[in-house]
CSV table of C-alpha atoms in Angstrom, one decimal:
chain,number,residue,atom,x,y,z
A,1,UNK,CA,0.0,0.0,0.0
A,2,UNK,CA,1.4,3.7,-1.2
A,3,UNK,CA,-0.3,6.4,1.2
A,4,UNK,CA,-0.6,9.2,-1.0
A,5,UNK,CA,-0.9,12.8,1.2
A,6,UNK,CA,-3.6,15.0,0.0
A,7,UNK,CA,-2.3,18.6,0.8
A,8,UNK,CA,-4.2,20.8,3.3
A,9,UNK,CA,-5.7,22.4,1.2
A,10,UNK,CA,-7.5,22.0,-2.6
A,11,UNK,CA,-9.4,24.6,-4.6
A,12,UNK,CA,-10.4,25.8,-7.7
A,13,UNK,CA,-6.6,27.9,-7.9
A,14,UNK,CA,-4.6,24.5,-6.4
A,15,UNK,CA,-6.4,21.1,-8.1
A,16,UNK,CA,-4.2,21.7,-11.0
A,17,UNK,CA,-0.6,21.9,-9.6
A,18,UNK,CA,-2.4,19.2,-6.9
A,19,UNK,CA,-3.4,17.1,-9.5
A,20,UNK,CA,0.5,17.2,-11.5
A,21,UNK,CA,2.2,16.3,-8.3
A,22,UNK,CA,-0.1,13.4,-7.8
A,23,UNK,CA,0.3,11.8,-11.3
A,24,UNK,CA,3.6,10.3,-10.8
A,25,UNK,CA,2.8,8.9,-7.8
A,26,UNK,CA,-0.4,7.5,-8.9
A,27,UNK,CA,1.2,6.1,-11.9
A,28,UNK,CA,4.0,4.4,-9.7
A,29,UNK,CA,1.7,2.8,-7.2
A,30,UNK,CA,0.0,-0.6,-7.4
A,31,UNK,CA,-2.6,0.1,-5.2
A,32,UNK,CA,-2.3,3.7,-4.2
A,33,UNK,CA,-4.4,5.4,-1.3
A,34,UNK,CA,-4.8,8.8,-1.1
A,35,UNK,CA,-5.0,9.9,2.5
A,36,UNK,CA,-7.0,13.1,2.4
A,37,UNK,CA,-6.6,13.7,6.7
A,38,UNK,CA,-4.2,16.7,6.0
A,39,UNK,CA,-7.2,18.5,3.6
A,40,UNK,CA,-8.8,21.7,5.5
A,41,UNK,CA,-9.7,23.7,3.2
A,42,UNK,CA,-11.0,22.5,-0.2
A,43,UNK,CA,-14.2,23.5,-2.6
A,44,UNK,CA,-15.6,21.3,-5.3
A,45,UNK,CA,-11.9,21.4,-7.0
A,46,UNK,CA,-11.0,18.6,-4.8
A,47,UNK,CA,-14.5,16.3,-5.4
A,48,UNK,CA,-13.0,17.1,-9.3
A,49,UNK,CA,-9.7,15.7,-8.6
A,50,UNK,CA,-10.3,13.0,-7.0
A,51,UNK,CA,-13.0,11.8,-9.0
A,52,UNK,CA,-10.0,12.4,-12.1
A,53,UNK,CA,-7.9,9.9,-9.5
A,54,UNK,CA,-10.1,7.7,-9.6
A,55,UNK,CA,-10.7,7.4,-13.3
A,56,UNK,CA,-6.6,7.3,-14.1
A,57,UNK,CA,-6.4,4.2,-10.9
A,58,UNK,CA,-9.3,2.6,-13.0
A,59,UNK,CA,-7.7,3.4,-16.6
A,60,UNK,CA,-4.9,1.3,-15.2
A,61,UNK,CA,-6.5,-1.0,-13.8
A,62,UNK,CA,-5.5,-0.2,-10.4
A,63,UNK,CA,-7.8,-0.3,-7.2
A,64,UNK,CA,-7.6,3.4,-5.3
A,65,UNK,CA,-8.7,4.1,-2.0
A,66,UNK,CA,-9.3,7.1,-0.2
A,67,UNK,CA,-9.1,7.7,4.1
A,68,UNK,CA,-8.9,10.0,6.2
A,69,UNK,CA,-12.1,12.2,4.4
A,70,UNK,CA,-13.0,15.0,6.2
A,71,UNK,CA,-16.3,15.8,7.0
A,72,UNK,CA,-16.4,18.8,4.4
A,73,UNK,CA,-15.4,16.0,1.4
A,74,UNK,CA,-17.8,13.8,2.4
A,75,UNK,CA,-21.1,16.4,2.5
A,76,UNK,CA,-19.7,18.0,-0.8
A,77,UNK,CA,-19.3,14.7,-2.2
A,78,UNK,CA,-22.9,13.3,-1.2
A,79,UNK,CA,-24.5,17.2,-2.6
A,80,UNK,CA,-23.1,15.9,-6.2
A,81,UNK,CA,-23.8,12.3,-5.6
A,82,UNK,CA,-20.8,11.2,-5.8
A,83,UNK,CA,-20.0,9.9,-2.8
A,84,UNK,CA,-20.0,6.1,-3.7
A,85,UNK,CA,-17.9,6.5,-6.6
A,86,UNK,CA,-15.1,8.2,-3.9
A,87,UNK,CA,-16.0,4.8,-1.4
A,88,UNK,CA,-17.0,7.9,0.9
């Protein structure tokens, strides 16, 4: 297992540069789990990436698994109905 640490924060103006740094490390792990227990602040830029994540682990064929959700991810993520797609 590859913890993967979300920063503290994701938004519209960081889910880019978030999303870069993440690739590699994605790409390099067999079954990579993002732990998102660092993220604070976030909007729906972060239900974005990870849903993006999610569909690169899959395009590989690769499980992904995300803990550590803070409440905020997991309310934003149920609003869009999204939340089972996330395992949230």
């Amino acid at each position: 297992m590859t913890a993967l640490l979300l920063p503290a924060r994701i938004t519209m103006n960081d889910a880019r540069a978030t999303l870069a740094a993440l690739q590699p490390q994605l790409q390099a792990a067999t079954a990579p789990v993002l732990d998102a227990s660092a993220l604070a602040e976030l909007d729906t830029a972060a239900i974005a990436l990870l849903l993006e994540c999610q569909r690169q682990a899959r395009a590989a064929g690769k499980p992904l698994q995300l803990v550590g959700a803070p409440p905020k991810l997991a309310q934003l993520a149920t609003l869009y109905g999204v939340g089972g797609l996330l395992g949230l």
